[in-house]
Coordinates of C-alpha atoms and ligand atoms in Angstrom, one line a residue:
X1 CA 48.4 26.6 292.4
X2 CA 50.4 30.1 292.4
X3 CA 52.7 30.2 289.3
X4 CA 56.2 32.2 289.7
X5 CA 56.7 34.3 286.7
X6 CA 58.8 36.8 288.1
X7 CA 62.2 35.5 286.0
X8 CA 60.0 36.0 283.0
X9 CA 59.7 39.9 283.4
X10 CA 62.7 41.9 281.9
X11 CA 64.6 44.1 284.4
X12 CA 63.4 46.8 283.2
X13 CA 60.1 46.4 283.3
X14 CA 60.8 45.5 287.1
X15 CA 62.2 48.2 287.4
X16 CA 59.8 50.6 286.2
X17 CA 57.2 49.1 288.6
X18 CA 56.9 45.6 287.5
X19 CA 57.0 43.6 290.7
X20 CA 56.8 40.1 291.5
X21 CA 54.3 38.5 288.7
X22 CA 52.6 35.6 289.8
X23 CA 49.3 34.5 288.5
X24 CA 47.2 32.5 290.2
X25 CA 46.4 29.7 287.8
X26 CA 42.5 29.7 288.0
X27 CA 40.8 28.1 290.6
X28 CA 38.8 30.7 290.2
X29 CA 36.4 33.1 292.3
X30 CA 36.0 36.3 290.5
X31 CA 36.9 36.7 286.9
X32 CA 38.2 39.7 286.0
X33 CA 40.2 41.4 283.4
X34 CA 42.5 39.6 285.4
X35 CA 40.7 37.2 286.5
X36 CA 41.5 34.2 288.5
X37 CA 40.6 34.5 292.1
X38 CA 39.7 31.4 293.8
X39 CA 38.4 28.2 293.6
X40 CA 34.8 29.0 293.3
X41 CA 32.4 31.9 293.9
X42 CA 33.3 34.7 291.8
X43 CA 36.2 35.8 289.9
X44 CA 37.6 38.6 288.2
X45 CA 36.6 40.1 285.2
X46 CA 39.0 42.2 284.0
X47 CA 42.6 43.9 285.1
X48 CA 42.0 47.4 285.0
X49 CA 42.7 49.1 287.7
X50 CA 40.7 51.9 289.8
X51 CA 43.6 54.1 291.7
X52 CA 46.7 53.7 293.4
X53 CA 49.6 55.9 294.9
X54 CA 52.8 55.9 293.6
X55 CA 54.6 53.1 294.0
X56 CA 58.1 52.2 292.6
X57 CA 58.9 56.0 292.2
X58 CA 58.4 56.3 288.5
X59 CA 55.3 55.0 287.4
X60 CA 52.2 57.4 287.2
X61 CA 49.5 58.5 289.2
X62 CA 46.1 58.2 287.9
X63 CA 42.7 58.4 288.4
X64 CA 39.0 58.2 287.4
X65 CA 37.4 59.2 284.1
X66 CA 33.9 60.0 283.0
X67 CA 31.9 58.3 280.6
X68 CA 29.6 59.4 279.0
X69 CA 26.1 57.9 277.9
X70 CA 26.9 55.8 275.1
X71 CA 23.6 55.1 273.5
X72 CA 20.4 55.8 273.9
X73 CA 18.5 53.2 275.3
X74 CA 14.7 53.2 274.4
X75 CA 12.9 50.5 276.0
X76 CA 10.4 50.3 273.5
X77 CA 12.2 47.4 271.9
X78 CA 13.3 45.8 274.9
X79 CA 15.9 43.3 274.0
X80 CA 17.1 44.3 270.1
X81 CA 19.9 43.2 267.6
X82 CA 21.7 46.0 267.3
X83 CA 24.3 44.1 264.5
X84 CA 22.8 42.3 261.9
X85 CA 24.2 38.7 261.1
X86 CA 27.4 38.9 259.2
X87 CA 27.4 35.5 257.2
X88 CA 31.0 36.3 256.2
X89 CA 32.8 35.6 259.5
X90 CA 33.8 32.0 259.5
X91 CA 32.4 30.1 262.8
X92 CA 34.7 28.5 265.2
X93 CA 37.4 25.9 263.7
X94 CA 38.9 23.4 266.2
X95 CA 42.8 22.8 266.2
X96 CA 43.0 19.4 265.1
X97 CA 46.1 19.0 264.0
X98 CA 48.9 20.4 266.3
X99 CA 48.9 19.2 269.9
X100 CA 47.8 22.3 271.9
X101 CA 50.2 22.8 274.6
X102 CA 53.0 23.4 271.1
X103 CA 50.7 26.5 269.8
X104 CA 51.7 30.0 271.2
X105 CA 49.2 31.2 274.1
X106 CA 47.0 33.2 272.4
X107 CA 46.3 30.1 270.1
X108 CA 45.9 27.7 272.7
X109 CA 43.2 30.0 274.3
X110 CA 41.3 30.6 271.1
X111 CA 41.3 26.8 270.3
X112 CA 40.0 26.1 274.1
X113 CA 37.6 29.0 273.6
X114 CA 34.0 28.4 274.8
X115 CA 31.0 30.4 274.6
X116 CA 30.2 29.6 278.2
X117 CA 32.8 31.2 279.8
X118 CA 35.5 34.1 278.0
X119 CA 38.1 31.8 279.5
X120 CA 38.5 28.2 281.8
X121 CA 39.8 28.7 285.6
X122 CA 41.9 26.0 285.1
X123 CA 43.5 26.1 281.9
X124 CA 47.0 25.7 282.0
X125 CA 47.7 28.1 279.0
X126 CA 45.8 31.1 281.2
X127 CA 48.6 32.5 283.8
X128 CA 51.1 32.2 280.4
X129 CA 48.9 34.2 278.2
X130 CA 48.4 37.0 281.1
X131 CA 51.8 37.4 280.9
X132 CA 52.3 37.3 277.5
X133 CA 49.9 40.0 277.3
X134 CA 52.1 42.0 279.8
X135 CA 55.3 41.5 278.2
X136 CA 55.2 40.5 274.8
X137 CA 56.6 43.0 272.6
X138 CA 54.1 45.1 270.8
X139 CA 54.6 44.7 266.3
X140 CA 51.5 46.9 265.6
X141 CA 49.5 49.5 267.3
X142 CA 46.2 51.6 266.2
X143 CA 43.0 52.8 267.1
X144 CA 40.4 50.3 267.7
X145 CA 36.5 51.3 266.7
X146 CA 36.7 54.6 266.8
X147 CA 32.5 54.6 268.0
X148 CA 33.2 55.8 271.8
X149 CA 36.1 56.0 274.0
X150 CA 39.7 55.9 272.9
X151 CA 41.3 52.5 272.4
X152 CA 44.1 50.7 271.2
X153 CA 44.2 47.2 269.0
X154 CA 47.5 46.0 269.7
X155 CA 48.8 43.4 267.7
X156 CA 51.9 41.3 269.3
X157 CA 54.6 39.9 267.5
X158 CA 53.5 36.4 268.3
X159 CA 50.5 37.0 266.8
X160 CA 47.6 38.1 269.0
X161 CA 45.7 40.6 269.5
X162 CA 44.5 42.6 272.2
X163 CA 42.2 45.5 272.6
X164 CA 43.9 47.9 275.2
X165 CA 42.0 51.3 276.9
X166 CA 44.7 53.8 278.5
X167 CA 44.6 55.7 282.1
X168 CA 42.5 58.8 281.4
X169 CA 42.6 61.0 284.7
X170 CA 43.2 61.3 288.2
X171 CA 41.2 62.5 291.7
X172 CA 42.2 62.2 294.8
X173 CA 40.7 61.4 298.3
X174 CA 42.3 61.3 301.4
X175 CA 45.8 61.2 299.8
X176 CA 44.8 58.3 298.2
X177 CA 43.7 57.9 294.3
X178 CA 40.3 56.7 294.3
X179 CA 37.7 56.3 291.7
X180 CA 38.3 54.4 288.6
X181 CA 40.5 54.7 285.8
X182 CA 39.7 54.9 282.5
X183 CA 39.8 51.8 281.4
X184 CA 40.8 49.6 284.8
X185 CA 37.3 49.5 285.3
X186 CA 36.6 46.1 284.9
X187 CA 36.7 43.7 287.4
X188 CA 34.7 41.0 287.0
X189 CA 33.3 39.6 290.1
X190 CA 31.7 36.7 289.1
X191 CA 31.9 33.1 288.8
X192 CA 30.7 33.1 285.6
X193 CA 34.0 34.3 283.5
X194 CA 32.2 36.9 281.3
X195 CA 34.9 39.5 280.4
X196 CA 38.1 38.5 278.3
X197 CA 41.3 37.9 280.2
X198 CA 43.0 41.5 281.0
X199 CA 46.2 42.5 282.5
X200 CA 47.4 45.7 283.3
X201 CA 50.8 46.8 281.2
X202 CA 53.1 50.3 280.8
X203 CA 53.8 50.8 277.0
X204 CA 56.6 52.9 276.0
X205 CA 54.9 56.1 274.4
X206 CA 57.6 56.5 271.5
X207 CA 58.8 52.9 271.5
X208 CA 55.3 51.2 271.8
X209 CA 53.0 53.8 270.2
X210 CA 54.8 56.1 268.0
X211 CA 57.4 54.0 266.8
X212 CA 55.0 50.9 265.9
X213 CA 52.3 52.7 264.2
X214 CA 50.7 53.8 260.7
X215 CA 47.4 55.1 261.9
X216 CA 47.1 59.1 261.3
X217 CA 44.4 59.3 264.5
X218 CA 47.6 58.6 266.2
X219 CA 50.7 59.9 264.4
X220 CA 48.9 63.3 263.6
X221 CA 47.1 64.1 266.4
X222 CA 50.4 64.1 268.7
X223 CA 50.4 67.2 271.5
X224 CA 52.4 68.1 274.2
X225 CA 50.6 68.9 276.8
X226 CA 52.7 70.0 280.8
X227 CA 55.7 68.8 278.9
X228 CA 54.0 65.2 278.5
X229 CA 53.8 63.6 275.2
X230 CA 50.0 63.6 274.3
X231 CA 47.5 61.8 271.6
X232 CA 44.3 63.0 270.8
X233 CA 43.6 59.6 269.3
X234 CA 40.7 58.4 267.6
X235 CA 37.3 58.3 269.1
X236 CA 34.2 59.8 269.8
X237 CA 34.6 63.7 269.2
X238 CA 33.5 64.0 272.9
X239 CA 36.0 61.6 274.4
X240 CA 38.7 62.6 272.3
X241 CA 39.8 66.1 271.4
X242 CA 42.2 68.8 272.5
X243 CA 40.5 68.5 276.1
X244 CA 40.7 65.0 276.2
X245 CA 43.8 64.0 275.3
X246 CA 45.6 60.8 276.5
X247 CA 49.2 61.8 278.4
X248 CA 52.2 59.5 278.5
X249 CA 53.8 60.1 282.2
X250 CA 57.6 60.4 280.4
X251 CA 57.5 57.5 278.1
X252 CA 55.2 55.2 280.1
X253 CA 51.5 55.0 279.5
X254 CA 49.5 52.9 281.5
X255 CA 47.1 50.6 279.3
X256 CA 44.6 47.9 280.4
X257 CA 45.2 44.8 277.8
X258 CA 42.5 42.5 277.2
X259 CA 42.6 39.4 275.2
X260 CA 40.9 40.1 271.6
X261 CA 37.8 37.1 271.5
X262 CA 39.2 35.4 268.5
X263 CA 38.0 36.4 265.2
X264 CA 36.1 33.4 264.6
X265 CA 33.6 34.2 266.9
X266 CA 30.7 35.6 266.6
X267 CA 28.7 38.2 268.7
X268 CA 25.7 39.8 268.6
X269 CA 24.6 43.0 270.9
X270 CA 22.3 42.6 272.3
X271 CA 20.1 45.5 274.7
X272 CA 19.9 45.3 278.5
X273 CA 16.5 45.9 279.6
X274 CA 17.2 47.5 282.8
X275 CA 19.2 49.8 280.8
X276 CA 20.0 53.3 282.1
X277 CA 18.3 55.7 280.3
X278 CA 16.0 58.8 280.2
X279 CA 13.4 57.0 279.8
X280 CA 13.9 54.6 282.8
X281 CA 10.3 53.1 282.8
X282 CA 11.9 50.0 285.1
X283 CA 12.5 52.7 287.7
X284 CA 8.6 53.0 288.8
X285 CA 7.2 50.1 286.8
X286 CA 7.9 46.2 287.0
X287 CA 9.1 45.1 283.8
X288 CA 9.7 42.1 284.6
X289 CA 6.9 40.1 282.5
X290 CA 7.5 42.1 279.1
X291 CA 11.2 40.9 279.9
X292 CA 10.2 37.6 280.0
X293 CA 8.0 37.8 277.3
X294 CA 10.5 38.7 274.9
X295 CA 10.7 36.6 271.9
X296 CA 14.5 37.0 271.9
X297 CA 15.2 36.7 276.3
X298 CA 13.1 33.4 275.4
X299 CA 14.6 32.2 272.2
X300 CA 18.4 32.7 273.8
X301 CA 17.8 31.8 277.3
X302 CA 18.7 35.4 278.3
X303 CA 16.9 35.3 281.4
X304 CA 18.9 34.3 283.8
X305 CA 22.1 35.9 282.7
X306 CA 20.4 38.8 283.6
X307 CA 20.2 38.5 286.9
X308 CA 23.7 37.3 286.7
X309 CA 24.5 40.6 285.0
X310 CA 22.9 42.9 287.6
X311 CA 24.8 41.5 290.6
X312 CA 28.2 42.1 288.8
X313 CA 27.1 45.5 287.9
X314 CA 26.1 46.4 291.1
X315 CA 29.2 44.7 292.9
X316 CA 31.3 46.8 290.5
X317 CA 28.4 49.5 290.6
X318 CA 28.5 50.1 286.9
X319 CA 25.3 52.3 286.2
X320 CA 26.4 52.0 282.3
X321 CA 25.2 48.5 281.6
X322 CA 23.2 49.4 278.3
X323 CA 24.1 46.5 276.0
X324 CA 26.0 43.1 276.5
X325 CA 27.4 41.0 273.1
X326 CA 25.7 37.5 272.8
X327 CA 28.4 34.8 272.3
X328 CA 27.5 31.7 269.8
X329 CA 28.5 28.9 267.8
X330 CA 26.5 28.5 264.8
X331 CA 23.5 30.8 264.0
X332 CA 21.1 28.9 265.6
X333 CA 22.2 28.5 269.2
X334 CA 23.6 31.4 270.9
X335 CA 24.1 30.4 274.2
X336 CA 27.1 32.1 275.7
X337 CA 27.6 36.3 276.5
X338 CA 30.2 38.5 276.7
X339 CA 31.0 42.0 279.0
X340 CA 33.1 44.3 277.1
X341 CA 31.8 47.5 278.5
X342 CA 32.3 47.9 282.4
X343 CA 34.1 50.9 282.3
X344 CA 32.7 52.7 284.7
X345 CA 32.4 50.8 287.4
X346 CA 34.6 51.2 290.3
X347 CA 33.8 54.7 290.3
X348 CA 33.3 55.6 294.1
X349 CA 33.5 53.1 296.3
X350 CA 31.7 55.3 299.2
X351 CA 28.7 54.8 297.1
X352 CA 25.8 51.7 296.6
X353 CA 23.1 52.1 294.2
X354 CA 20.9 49.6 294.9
X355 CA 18.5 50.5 291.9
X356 CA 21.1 48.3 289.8
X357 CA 19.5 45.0 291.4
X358 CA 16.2 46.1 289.7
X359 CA 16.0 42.9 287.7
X360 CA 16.6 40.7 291.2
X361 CA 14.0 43.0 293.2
X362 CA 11.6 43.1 290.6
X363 CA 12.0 39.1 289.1
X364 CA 13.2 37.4 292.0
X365 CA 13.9 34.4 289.7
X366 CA 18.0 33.8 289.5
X367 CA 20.2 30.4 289.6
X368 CA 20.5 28.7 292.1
X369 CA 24.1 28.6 291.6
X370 CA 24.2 32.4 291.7
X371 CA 22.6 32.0 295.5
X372 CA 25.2 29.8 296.4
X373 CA 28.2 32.0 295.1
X374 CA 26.9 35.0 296.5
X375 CA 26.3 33.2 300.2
X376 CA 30.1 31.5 299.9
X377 CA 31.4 35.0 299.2
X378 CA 30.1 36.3 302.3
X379 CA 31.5 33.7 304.0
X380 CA 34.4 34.8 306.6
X381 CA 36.7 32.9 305.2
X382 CA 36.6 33.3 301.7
X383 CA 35.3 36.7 301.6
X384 CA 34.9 38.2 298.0
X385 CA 37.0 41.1 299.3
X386 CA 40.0 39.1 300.6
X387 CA 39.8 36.8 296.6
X388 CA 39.8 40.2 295.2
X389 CA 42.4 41.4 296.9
X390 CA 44.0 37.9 296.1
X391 CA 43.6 38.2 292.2
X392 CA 44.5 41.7 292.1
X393 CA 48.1 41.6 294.1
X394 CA 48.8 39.5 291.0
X395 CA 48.4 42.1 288.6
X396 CA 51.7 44.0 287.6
X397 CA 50.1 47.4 287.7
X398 CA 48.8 46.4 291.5
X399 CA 47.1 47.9 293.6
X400 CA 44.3 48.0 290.9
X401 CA 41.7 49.1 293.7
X402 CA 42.2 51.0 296.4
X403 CA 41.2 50.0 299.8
X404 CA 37.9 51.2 299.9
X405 CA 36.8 49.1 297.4
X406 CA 37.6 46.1 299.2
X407 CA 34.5 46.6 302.3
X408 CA 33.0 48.5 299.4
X409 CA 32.2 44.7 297.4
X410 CA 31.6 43.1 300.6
X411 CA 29.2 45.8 301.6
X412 CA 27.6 45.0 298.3
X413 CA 27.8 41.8 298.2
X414 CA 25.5 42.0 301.6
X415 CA 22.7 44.0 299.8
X416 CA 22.6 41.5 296.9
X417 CA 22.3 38.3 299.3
X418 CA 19.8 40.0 301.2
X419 CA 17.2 41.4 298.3
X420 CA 18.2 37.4 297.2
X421 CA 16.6 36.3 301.0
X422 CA 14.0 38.8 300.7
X423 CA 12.7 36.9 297.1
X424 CA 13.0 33.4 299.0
X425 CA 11.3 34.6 302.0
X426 CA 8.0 35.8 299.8
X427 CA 8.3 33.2 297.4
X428 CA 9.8 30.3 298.5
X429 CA 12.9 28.0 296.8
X430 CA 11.0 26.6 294.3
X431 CA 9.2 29.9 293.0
X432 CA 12.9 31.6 293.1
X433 CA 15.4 29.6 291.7
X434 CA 15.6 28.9 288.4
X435 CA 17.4 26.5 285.8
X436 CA 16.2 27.2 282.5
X437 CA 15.9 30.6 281.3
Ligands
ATP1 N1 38.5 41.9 274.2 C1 37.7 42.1 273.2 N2 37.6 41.2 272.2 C2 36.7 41.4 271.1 N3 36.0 42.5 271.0 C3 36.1 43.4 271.9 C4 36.9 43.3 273.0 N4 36.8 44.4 273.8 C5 36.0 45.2 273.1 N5 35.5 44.6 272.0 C6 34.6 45.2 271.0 O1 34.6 46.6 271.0 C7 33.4 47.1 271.4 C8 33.6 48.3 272.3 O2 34.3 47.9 273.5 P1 34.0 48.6 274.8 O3 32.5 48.7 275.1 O4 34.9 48.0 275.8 O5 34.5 50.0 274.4 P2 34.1 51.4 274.9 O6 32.6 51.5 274.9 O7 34.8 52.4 274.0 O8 34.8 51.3 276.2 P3 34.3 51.8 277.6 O9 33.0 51.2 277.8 O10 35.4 51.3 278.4 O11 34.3 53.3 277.4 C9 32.7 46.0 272.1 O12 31.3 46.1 272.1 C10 33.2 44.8 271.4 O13 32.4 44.6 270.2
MN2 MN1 31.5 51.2 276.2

């Protein structure tokens, strides 16, 4: 089902590169910050967006931005709690008494929320609250945890929130902007629906930012910088300085906008053994059994979501996959997970690192399920590239990729089925797949 929302943008956001918004109402295929590709297989996880040209003549070109290393990753501890139990945060309260479809989006979606997937394919609230995101105006702007890279908490006048990462910088290839952007880095690919509903969005620097703010990391750090309005912002000294500033284009700044996880919710971070890091023992040693052994992997089912987590990473070929946030109900049964921090993947699509399927090469235990998505994907006719391509014409910042990423996920996709045939060629179906953890 393709829902028209295109009377629903204002002119002038048409006009300054708003096209035709229609959001494919979650059948589902990859998640992504957008989200939403087909009926099954994978989906999108997130709308960010990697490159584009210029399109609609006044919106602006960007490009790719380097991370750096966020944390150290010792594999000493394998899996750890990094966040200790906060017994303050109320758990999750169902909406008993209003009739759901009367609540704004952003209510709807927090009272449907599930710790099993960031968001359901088929939810009739979904292709509203994208949109909302996009277009709702903006009461409240300021820096969000100021730990690593510069980022917004925007909070909308109908009352939700939204964590929002702006376009850093821009390369170029072959005339075309490839690489990712700050930010638009998040694709989900999967059909598990592990990263929050995103949507891509121009905010008015002055009107947006300036105008709707208290926070000094933004009203006092203002620069000009080639005659473009400029924030330092508030981050990590490293990602935001005098060199690192974030440039409005004019007044418009390109932001990614992701749905905040409601409040109720809690999370835990939790460390991904197969972590980059200096230490990189997995790189020349199987560590699959001390995985496995894990008091925590066991006690939270983590297992498997591993494996799920490697074959999204290396589809979007983020090589910064140290932690993920475990997603629960009540304090005994954490069952669900969350990926906040695929930022940067969709860095160079001319470029596989098969390295990141470590935990399928050296495990070969996965989900069945996750077998069967990966084969459908690679199927002619509903390719992962062509859903992708799907989801992401729906995106009002689109194109979010540029072409080369398109053979790029197929291309991957290939290496993941066949390290997957490899494991059930040595071992057998029974060895291989896996239900429980
Ligand atoms: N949509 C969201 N809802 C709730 N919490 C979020 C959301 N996005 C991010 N967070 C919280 O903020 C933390 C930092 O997010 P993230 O990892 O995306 O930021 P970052 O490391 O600065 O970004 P990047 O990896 O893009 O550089 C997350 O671990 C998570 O706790
Ligand atoms: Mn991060």
């Amino acid at each position: 089902m393709v829902v028209s929302l295109n009377q629903m943008i204002p002119a002038p956001l048409r006009m300054c590169g708003f096209r035709s918004f229609r959001t494919k109402a979650f059948a589902f295929v990859s998640t992504g910050i957008a989200f939403c590709l087909v009926t099954f297989a994978f989906e999108l996880s997130e709308h960010y967006r990697t490159g584009y040209t210029l399109k609609g003549g006044n919106r602006p070109v960007n490009v790719p931005a380097v991370r750096g290393i966020e944390v150290n990753n010792s594999l000493v501890n394998l899996v750890t709690n990094v966040k200790p139990w906060d017994d303050n945060v109320p758990l999750i309260e169902e909406v008993t008494s209003l009739k759901r479809e009367t609540l704004p989006t952003w209510h709807q979606y927090s009272s449907d929320f599930s710790v099993m997937e960031l968001y359901h394919p088929n939810s009739s609230y979904l292709p509203k609250l994208l949109h909302d995101l996009a277009v709702v105006e903006v009461r409240n702007i300021s820096t969000y945890n100021k730990e690593s890279q510069f980022k917004f908490l925007i909070e909308f006048i109908d009352g939700n929130k939204a964590i929002s990462k702006p376009m850093r910088y821009i390369s170029v290839s072959c005339g075309r902007v490839w690489g990712f952007l700050r930010g638009k880095g998040r694709y989900g690919i999967f059909d598990f629906r592990k990263v929050p509903p995103c949507i891509g969005r121009v905010l008015n620097f002055t009107g947006d930012i300036i105008q709707k703010t208290n926070d000094p990391d933004i009203l006092n750090t203002q620069r000009t910088k080639g005659g473009q309005k400029c924030i330092i912002g508030g981050c990590r000294n490293d990602f935001c300085s005098e060199k690192r500033l974030t440039c409005a284009k004019g007044e418009f700044l390109e932001v990614s906008v992701c749905q905040k996880i409601p409040e109720s919710i809690k999370m835990r971070q939790v460390k991904y053994p197969w972590a980059p890091s200096v230490h990189d023992s997995w790189k020349h040693t199987n560590i699959c059994k001390n995985v496995t052994k894990d008091p925590i992997v066991r006690k939270h089912d983590l297992f498997l979501n591993f494996m799920e987590i490697a074959v999204f990473d290396h589809l979007i070929l983020n090589y910064d996959r140290h932690h993920f946030k475990t997603i629960f109900v009540n304090k005994t049964k954490e069952i669900g997970y969350a990926l906040f921090d695929n930022g940067k993947g969709f860095g160079n699509p001319h470029k596989d690192e098969i390295s990141l399927l470590a935990p399928i090469k050296q495990c070969c235990r996965f989900r069945k399920s996750l077998y069967q998505k990966v084969l459908t994907l690679t199927n002619e006719d509903s390719k992962l590239s062509s859903r992708m391509r799907e989801s992401l014409s729906q995106d009002p910042l689109d194109p979010v990729l540029t072409d080369a990423f398109y053979p790029a996920l197929d291309r991957r996709l290939a290496q993941v089925l066949s390290e997957m045939n490899k494991c059930l060629e040595k071992f057998g179906e029974s060895k291989v797949f896996s239900e429980k953890w």
